[in-house]
Amino acid sequence: EVQLQASGGGLVQAGGSLRLSCAASGFAFDHYSIGWFRQAPGKEREGVSCISSSASMTYYAESVKGRFTISSDRAKNTVYLQMNSLKPEDTGVYYCAANHWERLCLYRGATLIDGMQYWGEGTQVTVSS
C-alpha cells in the first residue's frame, strides 16, 4: 500500500525558512510524480511544486518561484520542499501527493491536483508577520 507522510511544518516568522519532508513507502521511485499542495482557510487547494523521476520535470507555482526548492532523495524515498523567505500568505496546510506517471508534473491546476493518486496527511505551516 502506498503511504505518504508529510512532516516539517511549524510556526516561523516572516522571512524564515522551513523544510518539509514527504516520506513515501510502498512506492517505487523509478517513475513518479510527487507534488506539494497547500490549502489556506477559506481558499481552494493549490499546487505549490512538483517533481518527477526525470530531472527535466519540475514545477513551481509563480507565487513561490525563487523561494521554494523541491528535491528528492531516492535512497530515502523522500521528497523535500525547502521553503525560504516565507511570507504570511504561505500559511496553510501542506500536503504531498504522488502518481506513477512522470508527465503529470507538466500539468497545472485541477488537472495536476486531480491527477494525483495518493495523498498524505497535511502538515501545518504558519508564517507570522
JSON list of C-alpha atoms in Angstrom, two decimals:
[
{"chain": "A", "resi": 1, "resn": "GLU", "atom": "CA", "xyz": [0.00, 0.00, 0.00]},
{"chain": "A", "resi": 2, "resn": "VAL", "atom": "CA", "xyz": [1.29, 3.43, -0.92]},
{"chain": "A", "resi": 3, "resn": "GLN", "atom": "CA", "xyz": [1.64, 5.74, 2.04]},
{"chain": "A", "resi": 4, "resn": "LEU", "atom": "CA", "xyz": [2.86, 9.31, 2.14]},
{"chain": "A", "resi": 5, "resn": "GLN", "atom": "CA", "xyz": [3.74, 11.20, 5.28]},
{"chain": "A", "resi": 6, "resn": "ALA", "atom": "CA", "xyz": [4.34, 14.93, 5.27]},
{"chain": "A", "resi": 7, "resn": "SER", "atom": "CA", "xyz": [6.27, 16.50, 8.11]},
{"chain": "A", "resi": 8, "resn": "GLY", "atom": "CA", "xyz": [8.35, 19.52, 8.97]},
{"chain": "A", "resi": 9, "resn": "GLY", "atom": "CA", "xyz": [5.70, 22.16, 9.36]},
{"chain": "A", "resi": 10, "resn": "GLY", "atom": "CA", "xyz": [5.64, 24.63, 12.17]},
{"chain": "A", "resi": 11, "resn": "LEU", "atom": "CA", "xyz": [5.47, 28.25, 13.16]},
{"chain": "A", "resi": 12, "resn": "VAL", "atom": "CA", "xyz": [8.01, 30.61, 11.69]},
{"chain": "A", "resi": 13, "resn": "GLN", "atom": "CA", "xyz": [8.39, 34.35, 11.36]},
{"chain": "A", "resi": 14, "resn": "ALA", "atom": "CA", "xyz": [8.19, 36.05, 8.01]},
{"chain": "A", "resi": 15, "resn": "GLY", "atom": "CA", "xyz": [11.49, 35.77, 6.22]},
{"chain": "A", "resi": 16, "resn": "GLY", "atom": "CA", "xyz": [12.31, 32.49, 7.88]},
{"chain": "A", "resi": 17, "resn": "SER", "atom": "CA", "xyz": [12.71, 29.02, 6.43]},
{"chain": "A", "resi": 18, "resn": "LEU", "atom": "CA", "xyz": [11.27, 25.57, 6.81]},
{"chain": "A", "resi": 19, "resn": "ARG", "atom": "CA", "xyz": [11.98, 22.28, 5.13]},
{"chain": "A", "resi": 20, "resn": "LEU", "atom": "CA", "xyz": [9.09, 19.94, 4.57]},
{"chain": "A", "resi": 21, "resn": "SER", "atom": "CA", "xyz": [9.59, 16.24, 4.03]},
{"chain": "A", "resi": 22, "resn": "CYS", "atom": "CA", "xyz": [7.39, 13.74, 2.27]},
{"chain": "A", "resi": 23, "resn": "ALA", "atom": "CA", "xyz": [8.34, 10.18, 3.12]},
{"chain": "A", "resi": 24, "resn": "ALA", "atom": "CA", "xyz": [6.92, 7.55, 0.82]},
{"chain": "A", "resi": 25, "resn": "SER", "atom": "CA", "xyz": [6.51, 3.86, 1.34]},
{"chain": "A", "resi": 26, "resn": "GLY", "atom": "CA", "xyz": [5.15, 1.16, -0.91]},
{"chain": "A", "resi": 27, "resn": "PHE", "atom": "CA", "xyz": [6.09, 3.38, -3.82]},
{"chain": "A", "resi": 28, "resn": "ALA", "atom": "CA", "xyz": [8.83, 2.83, -6.38]},
{"chain": "A", "resi": 29, "resn": "PHE", "atom": "CA", "xyz": [10.88, 5.91, -7.16]},
{"chain": "A", "resi": 30, "resn": "ASP", "atom": "CA", "xyz": [11.84, 4.83, -10.66]},
{"chain": "A", "resi": 31, "resn": "HIS", "atom": "CA", "xyz": [8.86, 6.51, -12.34]},
{"chain": "A", "resi": 32, "resn": "TYR", "atom": "CA", "xyz": [6.79, 9.01, -10.42]},
{"chain": "A", "resi": 33, "resn": "SER", "atom": "CA", "xyz": [5.49, 12.49, -9.93]},
{"chain": "A", "resi": 34, "resn": "ILE", "atom": "CA", "xyz": [5.27, 13.89, -6.42]},
{"chain": "A", "resi": 35, "resn": "GLY", "atom": "CA", "xyz": [3.68, 17.24, -5.75]},
{"chain": "A", "resi": 36, "resn": "TRP", "atom": "CA", "xyz": [3.32, 19.62, -2.88]},
{"chain": "A", "resi": 37, "resn": "PHE", "atom": "CA", "xyz": [-0.01, 21.35, -2.38]},
{"chain": "A", "resi": 38, "resn": "ARG", "atom": "CA", "xyz": [-1.32, 23.76, 0.18]},
{"chain": "A", "resi": 39, "resn": "GLN", "atom": "CA", "xyz": [-4.65, 24.98, 1.40]},
{"chain": "A", "resi": 40, "resn": "ALA", "atom": "CA", "xyz": [-5.31, 28.06, 3.46]},
{"chain": "A", "resi": 41, "resn": "PRO", "atom": "CA", "xyz": [-8.54, 28.59, 5.40]},
{"chain": "A", "resi": 42, "resn": "GLY", "atom": "CA", "xyz": [-11.31, 29.66, 3.07]},
{"chain": "A", "resi": 43, "resn": "LYS", "atom": "CA", "xyz": [-9.23, 29.04, -0.04]},
{"chain": "A", "resi": 44, "resn": "GLU", "atom": "CA", "xyz": [-9.04, 26.24, -2.54]},
{"chain": "A", "resi": 45, "resn": "ARG", "atom": "CA", "xyz": [-6.17, 23.82, -2.58]},
{"chain": "A", "resi": 46, "resn": "GLU", "atom": "CA", "xyz": [-3.40, 24.91, -4.89]},
{"chain": "A", "resi": 47, "resn": "GLY", "atom": "CA", "xyz": [-0.36, 23.31, -6.38]},
{"chain": "A", "resi": 48, "resn": "VAL", "atom": "CA", "xyz": [2.93, 24.54, -4.98]},
{"chain": "A", "resi": 49, "resn": "SER", "atom": "CA", "xyz": [5.57, 22.37, -6.60]},
{"chain": "A", "resi": 50, "resn": "CYS", "atom": "CA", "xyz": [6.06, 19.08, -8.37]},
{"chain": "A", "resi": 51, "resn": "ILE", "atom": "CA", "xyz": [8.98, 16.82, -9.15]},
{"chain": "A", "resi": 52, "resn": "SER", "atom": "CA", "xyz": [9.28, 13.70, -11.23]},
{"chain": "A", "resi": 53, "resn": "SER", "atom": "CA", "xyz": [11.86, 10.95, -11.55]},
{"chain": "A", "resi": 54, "resn": "SER", "atom": "CA", "xyz": [13.05, 12.88, -14.60]},
{"chain": "A", "resi": 55, "resn": "ALA", "atom": "CA", "xyz": [15.17, 15.89, -13.68]},
{"chain": "A", "resi": 56, "resn": "SER", "atom": "CA", "xyz": [13.61, 17.87, -16.52]},
{"chain": "A", "resi": 57, "resn": "MET", "atom": "CA", "xyz": [10.15, 17.75, -14.97]},
{"chain": "A", "resi": 58, "resn": "THR", "atom": "CA", "xyz": [9.72, 20.24, -12.17]},
{"chain": "A", "resi": 59, "resn": "TYR", "atom": "CA", "xyz": [7.06, 22.79, -11.43]},
{"chain": "A", "resi": 60, "resn": "TYR", "atom": "CA", "xyz": [6.78, 25.76, -9.12]},
{"chain": "A", "resi": 61, "resn": "ALA", "atom": "CA", "xyz": [3.81, 27.99, -8.62]},
{"chain": "A", "resi": 62, "resn": "GLU", "atom": "CA", "xyz": [4.59, 31.56, -9.58]},
{"chain": "A", "resi": 63, "resn": "SER", "atom": "CA", "xyz": [3.95, 32.68, -6.03]},
{"chain": "A", "resi": 64, "resn": "VAL", "atom": "CA", "xyz": [6.79, 30.54, -4.68]},
{"chain": "A", "resi": 65, "resn": "LYS", "atom": "CA", "xyz": [9.24, 30.55, -7.57]},
{"chain": "A", "resi": 66, "resn": "GLY", "atom": "CA", "xyz": [12.66, 31.65, -6.44]},
{"chain": "A", "resi": 67, "resn": "ARG", "atom": "CA", "xyz": [11.85, 30.98, -2.79]},
{"chain": "A", "resi": 68, "resn": "PHE", "atom": "CA", "xyz": [10.97, 27.28, -2.69]},
{"chain": "A", "resi": 69, "resn": "THR", "atom": "CA", "xyz": [13.04, 24.37, -3.93]},
{"chain": "A", "resi": 70, "resn": "ILE", "atom": "CA", "xyz": [11.83, 20.83, -4.41]},
{"chain": "A", "resi": 71, "resn": "SER", "atom": "CA", "xyz": [14.24, 17.92, -4.30]},
{"chain": "A", "resi": 72, "resn": "SER", "atom": "CA", "xyz": [14.27, 14.19, -3.78]},
{"chain": "A", "resi": 73, "resn": "ASP", "atom": "CA", "xyz": [16.40, 11.58, -2.09]},
{"chain": "A", "resi": 74, "resn": "ARG", "atom": "CA", "xyz": [15.74, 8.29, -3.81]},
{"chain": "A", "resi": 75, "resn": "ALA", "atom": "CA", "xyz": [17.68, 6.29, -1.25]},
{"chain": "A", "resi": 76, "resn": "LYS", "atom": "CA", "xyz": [15.35, 7.55, 1.47]},
{"chain": "A", "resi": 77, "resn": "ASN", "atom": "CA", "xyz": [12.21, 7.55, -0.68]},
{"chain": "A", "resi": 78, "resn": "THR", "atom": "CA", "xyz": [11.71, 11.13, 0.39]},
{"chain": "A", "resi": 79, "resn": "VAL", "atom": "CA", "xyz": [10.87, 14.38, -1.35]},
{"chain": "A", "resi": 80, "resn": "TYR", "atom": "CA", "xyz": [11.67, 17.70, 0.25]},
{"chain": "A", "resi": 81, "resn": "LEU", "atom": "CA", "xyz": [10.36, 21.19, -0.09]},
{"chain": "A", "resi": 82, "resn": "GLN", "atom": "CA", "xyz": [12.81, 23.80, 1.09]},
{"chain": "A", "resi": 83, "resn": "MET", "atom": "CA", "xyz": [10.90, 26.99, 1.79]},
{"chain": "A", "resi": 84, "resn": "ASN", "atom": "CA", "xyz": [12.87, 30.19, 2.19]},
{"chain": "A", "resi": 85, "resn": "SER", "atom": "CA", "xyz": [11.85, 33.81, 2.59]},
{"chain": "A", "resi": 86, "resn": "LEU", "atom": "CA", "xyz": [8.50, 32.71, 3.92]},
{"chain": "A", "resi": 87, "resn": "LYS", "atom": "CA", "xyz": [5.59, 35.11, 3.82]},
{"chain": "A", "resi": 88, "resn": "PRO", "atom": "CA", "xyz": [2.36, 35.16, 5.83]},
{"chain": "A", "resi": 89, "resn": "GLU", "atom": "CA", "xyz": [0.48, 34.24, 2.67]},
{"chain": "A", "resi": 90, "resn": "ASP", "atom": "CA", "xyz": [2.39, 30.96, 2.62]},
{"chain": "A", "resi": 91, "resn": "THR", "atom": "CA", "xyz": [0.42, 29.91, 5.68]},
{"chain": "A", "resi": 92, "resn": "GLY", "atom": "CA", "xyz": [-1.66, 26.80, 5.20]},
{"chain": "A", "resi": 93, "resn": "VAL", "atom": "CA", "xyz": [-1.80, 23.06, 5.43]},
{"chain": "A", "resi": 94, "resn": "TYR", "atom": "CA", "xyz": [0.74, 21.49, 3.11]},
{"chain": "A", "resi": 95, "resn": "TYR", "atom": "CA", "xyz": [0.11, 18.13, 1.53]},
{"chain": "A", "resi": 96, "resn": "CYS", "atom": "CA", "xyz": [2.24, 15.86, -0.58]},
{"chain": "A", "resi": 97, "resn": "ALA", "atom": "CA", "xyz": [0.75, 13.61, -3.20]},
{"chain": "A", "resi": 98, "resn": "ALA", "atom": "CA", "xyz": [2.01, 11.15, -5.76]},
{"chain": "A", "resi": 99, "resn": "ASN", "atom": "CA", "xyz": [1.30, 9.50, -9.05]},
{"chain": "A", "resi": 100, "resn": "HIS", "atom": "CA", "xyz": [3.22, 6.93, -11.06]},
{"chain": "A", "resi": 101, "resn": "TRP", "atom": "CA", "xyz": [3.00, 8.99, -14.23]},
{"chain": "A", "resi": 102, "resn": "GLU", "atom": "CA", "xyz": [6.10, 11.15, -14.63]},
{"chain": "A", "resi": 103, "resn": "ARG", "atom": "CA", "xyz": [4.46, 13.56, -17.05]},
{"chain": "A", "resi": 104, "resn": "LEU", "atom": "CA", "xyz": [1.84, 14.66, -14.53]},
{"chain": "A", "resi": 105, "resn": "CYS", "atom": "CA", "xyz": [4.22, 17.38, -13.34]},
{"chain": "A", "resi": 106, "resn": "LEU", "atom": "CA", "xyz": [3.75, 19.06, -16.71]},
{"chain": "A", "resi": 107, "resn": "TYR", "atom": "CA", "xyz": [0.11, 19.78, -15.93]},
{"chain": "A", "resi": 108, "resn": "ARG", "atom": "CA", "xyz": [-1.38, 22.56, -13.86]},
{"chain": "A", "resi": 109, "resn": "GLY", "atom": "CA", "xyz": [-4.38, 23.48, -11.80]},
{"chain": "A", "resi": 110, "resn": "ALA", "atom": "CA", "xyz": [-7.16, 20.98, -11.37]},
{"chain": "A", "resi": 111, "resn": "THR", "atom": "CA", "xyz": [-5.50, 18.55, -13.75]},
{"chain": "A", "resi": 112, "resn": "LEU", "atom": "CA", "xyz": [-2.44, 18.36, -11.53]},
{"chain": "A", "resi": 113, "resn": "ILE", "atom": "CA", "xyz": [-4.45, 18.12, -8.33]},
{"chain": "A", "resi": 114, "resn": "ASP", "atom": "CA", "xyz": [-6.97, 15.61, -9.58]},
{"chain": "A", "resi": 115, "resn": "GLY", "atom": "CA", "xyz": [-4.25, 13.60, -11.27]},
{"chain": "A", "resi": 116, "resn": "MET", "atom": "CA", "xyz": [-2.52, 12.81, -8.01]},
{"chain": "A", "resi": 117, "resn": "GLN", "atom": "CA", "xyz": [-3.47, 9.31, -6.99]},
{"chain": "A", "resi": 118, "resn": "TYR", "atom": "CA", "xyz": [-2.09, 9.12, -3.47]},
{"chain": "A", "resi": 119, "resn": "TRP", "atom": "CA", "xyz": [-2.34, 11.75, -0.75]},
{"chain": "A", "resi": 120, "resn": "GLY", "atom": "CA", "xyz": [-0.76, 12.03, 2.65]},
{"chain": "A", "resi": 121, "resn": "GLU", "atom": "CA", "xyz": [-1.96, 13.89, 5.69]},
{"chain": "A", "resi": 122, "resn": "GLY", "atom": "CA", "xyz": [-1.02, 17.52, 5.73]},
{"chain": "A", "resi": 123, "resn": "THR", "atom": "CA", "xyz": [1.43, 19.41, 7.88]},
{"chain": "A", "resi": 124, "resn": "GLN", "atom": "CA", "xyz": [0.61, 22.87, 9.15]},
{"chain": "A", "resi": 125, "resn": "VAL", "atom": "CA", "xyz": [2.79, 25.80, 8.16]},
{"chain": "A", "resi": 126, "resn": "THR", "atom": "CA", "xyz": [2.15, 29.10, 9.89]},
{"chain": "A", "resi": 127, "resn": "VAL", "atom": "CA", "xyz": [4.10, 32.21, 8.99]},
{"chain": "A", "resi": 128, "resn": "SER", "atom": "CA", "xyz": [3.70, 35.14, 11.34]},
{"chain": "A", "resi": 129, "resn": "SER", "atom": "CA", "xyz": [4.30, 38.74, 10.41]}
]
